[in-house]
Amino acid sequence: MKTVFIGLLTVLMICSCSEKKESGVKAPTRVKTEVAGATAAANRQQYVGIVEEREATAVSFTGMGVVRRVLVSEGQAVSRGQLLAEMDDTQARNLLSGAEAAMAQANDALERYAMLHDAGSLPEVQWVEIQSKVAQAKSQLAVAKKNLADCRLVAPVSGIIGRKYVGAGETAMPSQAVVTILDISSVKVKASIPETEIGSISANTSSVVRVEATGQSFEGGRIEKGVQADALTHTYDIRINVANAGRQLLPGMVASVQFNASSSPSQGGNVLIPVTSIQKKTDGSLFVWTVGNDSTAHRTTVTIGETTGNRVAVITGLESGQRIVTEGYQKLSEGSRIVY
């Protein structure tokens, strides 16, 4: 019996030592990782944009009156000088007739007084007075002609009719828009860019604009960058100029904007990794934590190139396909076991 008790005690001691030995092994550190150069998003960014007209022109009458007819409809293409609408011109014609009569009377008086003036029987004061009346009548006639011409609304530019605000029978007020003319020979695609990424976009950054409504992609042109951020979203508006010779792109269409990361000879085919994954040694050299085949972490010295948004190009030290640690590296040391 004593022998059995000693044997059991021995087994328990062995198990206890084994458990203590196992408890001394450090648990793997949980981190987040990324395969360098594995995703297309590493060098491309996408945003939602809205197509806008190149320029919008509000066309209005200069005076008040009842609109007799509107000759265009929304979406219609118009040319510069084309008649868009007409206002009731009855009053303008009456004023013109009166101005023409006054002009004829002034000219007749001028002819009669001219003979007296030439004969030396007309005081100089009266001669100056009649000349002033003629000039006044001429000015009134010019105003009357312009008022009549202003009853016709013509297109100041070529484009398409965006919106029609006034119809036949309605009263148009001075400077009240009757129609808007949109220039869509080229368009602008407006997109909002986060403040952390606006610095990577320049006026010449290449882009591709995809518009599902047309089923086509278009090459983006020069970019106009806003300088004032939205107070709530901290984003900046940019506008990408896009050629629209076929007038397929219309204002209001939703677009998908994709920017190509800037490239340079030094960047070549190098991989892009998050800027935050780059660490610095005490000697000033840079490194990243890479993951070995045995799930252990290793410092890998790298040299970097240009920064694009929140990513940086690695020139040497890292190859596409290598797994790097992107989060949780603060707890790592050379050879640390990790889990991801």
XYZ file of C-alpha atoms in Angstrom:
340
model
C 0.000 0.000 0.000
C 2.843 2.320 0.902
C 4.508 1.527 -2.403
C 1.339 2.467 -4.356
C 1.067 5.781 -2.475
C 4.666 6.702 -3.287
C 4.081 5.872 -6.947
C 1.029 8.135 -7.162
C 2.911 10.939 -5.460
C 5.718 10.612 -7.980
C 3.281 10.841 -10.943
C 1.642 13.961 -9.497
C 5.009 15.658 -9.043
C 6.001 14.874 -12.632
C 2.694 16.292 -13.968
C 3.101 19.413 -11.832
C 6.599 20.046 -13.168
C 5.353 19.501 -16.722
C 2.527 22.039 -16.236
C 4.934 24.606 -14.781
C 7.251 24.142 -17.749
C 4.376 24.622 -20.233
C 3.051 27.670 -18.368
C 6.446 29.308 -18.832
C 6.014 29.418 -22.652
C 4.945 32.913 -23.825
C 1.654 33.044 -25.756
C 1.805 34.307 -29.362
C 1.136 38.034 -29.879
C -1.977 38.853 -31.886
C -1.319 41.343 -34.701
C -2.818 42.541 -37.964
C -0.916 41.872 -41.158
C -1.020 42.603 -44.861
C 0.532 41.006 -47.904
C 2.660 43.683 -49.554
C 1.508 44.565 -53.047
C -1.257 41.974 -52.999
C -4.216 44.323 -53.434
C -4.985 46.697 -56.281
C -6.101 49.234 -53.698
C -2.475 49.641 -52.720
C -1.885 52.032 -55.575
C -5.373 53.110 -56.552
C -8.105 55.026 -54.770
C -11.775 55.333 -55.671
C -14.319 58.013 -54.858
C -17.898 58.836 -55.785
C -18.361 61.897 -57.965
C -21.152 63.911 -59.585
C -21.053 65.215 -63.150
C -21.415 68.989 -63.425
C -21.728 71.297 -66.413
C -18.692 73.270 -67.496
C -20.641 76.501 -67.122
C -24.266 77.489 -66.478
C -25.758 80.725 -67.828
C -29.054 82.097 -66.492
C -30.887 83.995 -69.250
C -33.486 86.643 -68.329
C -35.419 89.617 -69.704
C -34.199 93.071 -68.706
C -37.721 94.405 -68.149
C -41.035 93.276 -66.693
C -43.813 91.918 -68.861
C -46.029 89.012 -69.775
C -44.277 86.185 -71.620
C -46.043 85.535 -74.920
C -44.238 82.310 -75.827
C -41.229 80.175 -74.934
C -39.692 78.487 -77.952
C -37.384 75.965 -76.265
C -37.749 72.987 -73.939
C -35.493 71.392 -71.346
C -32.712 69.301 -72.857
C -32.878 71.072 -76.224
C -29.625 72.138 -77.864
C -29.457 75.828 -78.752
C -26.973 78.018 -80.615
C -25.737 81.476 -79.759
C -28.186 84.110 -81.062
C -31.133 81.692 -81.260
C -34.522 83.063 -80.167
C -35.581 81.516 -76.844
C -38.696 83.431 -75.773
C -40.769 86.525 -76.531
C -42.535 88.995 -74.280
C -45.714 90.903 -75.153
C -44.333 93.935 -77.029
C -47.511 96.008 -77.458
C -46.405 98.735 -75.078
C -42.862 98.734 -76.448
C -44.168 99.201 -80.002
C -46.383 102.086 -78.906
C -43.446 103.784 -77.223
C -41.368 103.261 -80.341
C -44.053 104.839 -82.531
C -44.166 107.871 -80.248
C -40.363 108.154 -80.263
C -40.278 107.924 -84.069
C -42.912 110.683 -84.358
C -40.961 112.906 -81.972
C -37.819 112.261 -83.983
C -39.555 113.201 -87.245
C -40.934 116.390 -85.679
C -37.530 117.367 -84.341
C -35.851 116.769 -87.704
C -38.524 118.848 -89.503
C -38.036 121.711 -87.062
C -34.284 121.437 -87.484
C -34.593 121.810 -91.275
C -36.843 124.877 -90.998
C -34.746 126.588 -88.345
C -31.587 125.797 -90.312
C -32.765 128.077 -93.146
C -33.403 130.899 -90.714
C -30.043 130.307 -89.062
C -28.240 130.376 -92.390
C -30.012 133.638 -93.256
C -28.820 135.133 -89.983
C -32.335 135.797 -88.701
C -32.326 133.177 -85.896
C -30.817 133.939 -82.508
C -27.996 131.567 -81.561
C -29.788 130.575 -78.362
C -32.779 129.205 -80.290
C -30.503 127.366 -82.698
C -28.743 125.610 -79.823
C -32.117 124.790 -78.250
C -33.465 123.106 -81.391
C -30.276 121.089 -81.768
C -30.670 119.880 -78.174
C -34.266 118.792 -78.873
C -33.094 116.782 -81.868
C -30.418 115.052 -79.769
C -32.999 114.322 -77.073
C -35.424 112.836 -79.590
C -32.645 110.685 -81.036
C -31.787 109.356 -77.580
C -35.429 108.535 -76.814
C -35.730 106.730 -80.145
C -32.685 104.601 -79.362
C -34.135 103.674 -75.957
C -37.482 102.766 -77.520
C -35.780 100.535 -80.092
C -33.805 98.775 -77.383
C -36.938 98.228 -75.281
C -38.609 96.587 -78.250
C -35.549 94.440 -78.966
C -35.429 93.387 -75.286
C -38.864 91.802 -75.696
C -37.032 89.065 -77.612
C -34.825 86.784 -75.518
C -31.923 85.269 -77.464
C -29.248 82.810 -76.378
C -26.000 84.543 -75.402
C -24.068 81.251 -75.643
C -24.441 77.820 -77.202
C -25.376 74.801 -75.096
C -28.405 72.852 -73.932
C -31.405 74.089 -71.980
C -30.995 72.943 -68.402
C -34.164 74.223 -66.778
C -37.141 76.329 -67.862
C -38.475 78.555 -65.078
C -41.140 80.676 -66.846
C -43.875 79.603 -69.240
C -46.187 81.392 -71.669
C -48.704 83.659 -69.940
C -46.579 84.205 -66.848
C -45.148 87.559 -65.837
C -41.392 87.775 -66.044
C -39.593 90.093 -63.661
C -36.362 91.936 -64.478
C -33.330 89.658 -64.017
C -35.582 86.670 -63.243
C -34.163 83.582 -64.975
C -36.376 82.316 -67.768
C -34.107 79.422 -68.740
C -30.577 78.239 -67.964
C -28.159 77.246 -70.700
C -25.582 74.616 -69.825
C -22.249 74.288 -71.585
C -21.500 70.548 -71.656
C -18.967 70.490 -74.482
C -16.786 69.408 -71.596
C -17.902 68.614 -68.061
C -16.479 68.576 -64.555
C -16.729 65.664 -62.162
C -16.920 66.835 -58.562
C -15.619 64.572 -55.778
C -14.863 65.061 -52.075
C -11.386 64.034 -50.925
C -10.405 63.472 -47.257
C -7.869 65.937 -45.886
C -5.405 63.100 -45.279
C -5.368 62.272 -49.012
C -5.772 65.638 -50.735
C -2.014 66.192 -50.651
C -1.413 63.200 -52.936
C -3.569 64.693 -55.704
C -2.152 67.375 -57.972
C -3.531 69.260 -60.962
C -1.962 66.658 -63.282
C -2.805 63.463 -61.371
C -4.154 60.929 -63.880
C -7.626 59.562 -63.288
C -10.329 57.405 -64.828
C -14.005 58.340 -64.537
C -16.575 55.565 -64.839
C -20.206 56.559 -65.455
C -22.597 53.627 -65.220
C -25.420 55.597 -66.863
C -23.443 55.549 -70.110
C -21.652 52.260 -69.500
C -18.343 53.882 -70.393
C -15.123 55.060 -68.785
C -13.524 58.405 -69.574
C -10.013 59.710 -69.082
C -9.853 62.536 -66.577
C -8.075 65.759 -67.440
C -6.761 68.649 -65.385
C -7.914 68.767 -61.770
C -9.142 71.871 -59.958
C -8.553 71.631 -56.195
C -10.610 73.477 -53.611
C -8.751 75.252 -50.827
C -11.470 75.299 -48.155
C -12.428 72.137 -46.278
C -15.927 71.151 -45.250
C -16.218 71.942 -41.542
C -18.081 68.705 -40.741
C -16.507 66.092 -43.010
C -13.000 67.609 -43.302
C -12.994 66.924 -47.028
C -11.929 69.092 -49.955
C -13.869 69.379 -53.208
C -12.024 68.734 -56.441
C -13.295 68.979 -59.997
C -11.907 66.835 -62.801
C -12.251 68.189 -66.327
C -13.540 65.540 -68.744
C -13.969 65.907 -72.512
C -17.581 65.389 -73.629
C -17.593 65.759 -77.395
C -20.517 63.352 -77.806
C -22.476 65.040 -75.010
C -23.064 61.670 -73.366
C -22.237 62.973 -69.912
C -25.058 65.007 -68.418
C -25.133 67.059 -65.214
C -26.239 65.037 -62.211
C -24.933 61.664 -63.371
C -23.139 59.630 -60.696
C -19.536 58.727 -61.476
C -16.876 56.497 -59.965
C -13.537 58.304 -59.822
C -10.320 56.316 -59.698
C -6.960 57.994 -59.288
C -3.718 56.386 -60.394
C -0.955 56.706 -57.868
C 1.857 58.971 -58.977
C 4.855 57.060 -60.234
C 8.468 57.978 -60.787
C 11.644 56.210 -61.983
C 12.636 55.591 -58.377
C 9.301 54.018 -57.595
C 9.173 51.707 -60.585
C 7.456 48.434 -59.749
C 7.996 48.703 -55.990
C 5.282 47.745 -53.548
C 3.239 50.212 -51.535
C 2.637 49.638 -47.839
C 0.951 51.654 -45.069
C 3.066 54.563 -43.845
C 2.314 53.587 -40.244
C 4.035 50.208 -40.670
C 7.435 51.904 -41.173
C 9.528 51.955 -37.971
C 12.851 53.638 -37.197
C 15.865 52.117 -35.423
C 18.104 53.994 -33.001
C 20.665 54.486 -35.775
C 18.057 56.201 -37.950
C 17.566 53.338 -40.432
C 14.038 52.223 -41.287
C 12.511 48.766 -40.962
C 9.249 46.869 -41.057
C 8.161 43.775 -39.200
C 7.860 40.846 -41.613
C 6.287 37.477 -40.882
C 8.370 34.329 -41.364
C 7.083 30.965 -42.539
C 7.091 29.802 -38.913
C 4.825 32.703 -37.853
C 7.602 34.647 -36.179
C 8.303 38.363 -36.510
C 11.549 39.719 -37.932
C 12.939 43.228 -38.429
C 13.554 43.853 -42.122
C 15.497 46.962 -43.099
C 13.948 48.938 -45.967
C 14.475 52.115 -47.951
C 11.430 54.085 -49.017
C 10.431 56.353 -51.898
C 7.456 58.618 -52.541
C 4.372 58.761 -50.353
C 0.970 58.391 -51.997
C -1.927 59.153 -49.680
C -1.470 56.975 -46.597
C 0.948 54.591 -48.338
C 4.633 54.694 -49.141
C 6.697 53.011 -51.847
C 9.387 50.566 -50.646
C 12.436 50.725 -52.922
C 14.575 47.987 -51.373
C 14.242 45.366 -48.639
C 10.735 44.133 -49.395
C 9.253 42.081 -52.191
C 5.703 41.778 -53.378
C 4.007 38.885 -51.625
C 5.799 39.245 -48.296
C 3.531 39.537 -45.272
C 4.130 42.534 -43.027
C 2.721 43.546 -39.665
C 0.507 46.632 -39.848
C -0.926 46.791 -36.327
C 0.199 45.472 -32.941
C 3.949 45.674 -33.674
C 4.577 47.679 -30.471
C 4.716 44.423 -28.471
C 7.043 42.579 -30.834
C 10.703 41.696 -30.528
C 12.973 39.789 -32.909
C 11.652 36.230 -33.267
C 8.387 36.837 -31.421
C 5.684 34.298 -32.165
C 2.592 35.950 -33.642
C -0.920 35.041 -34.646
C -2.982 36.964 -37.206
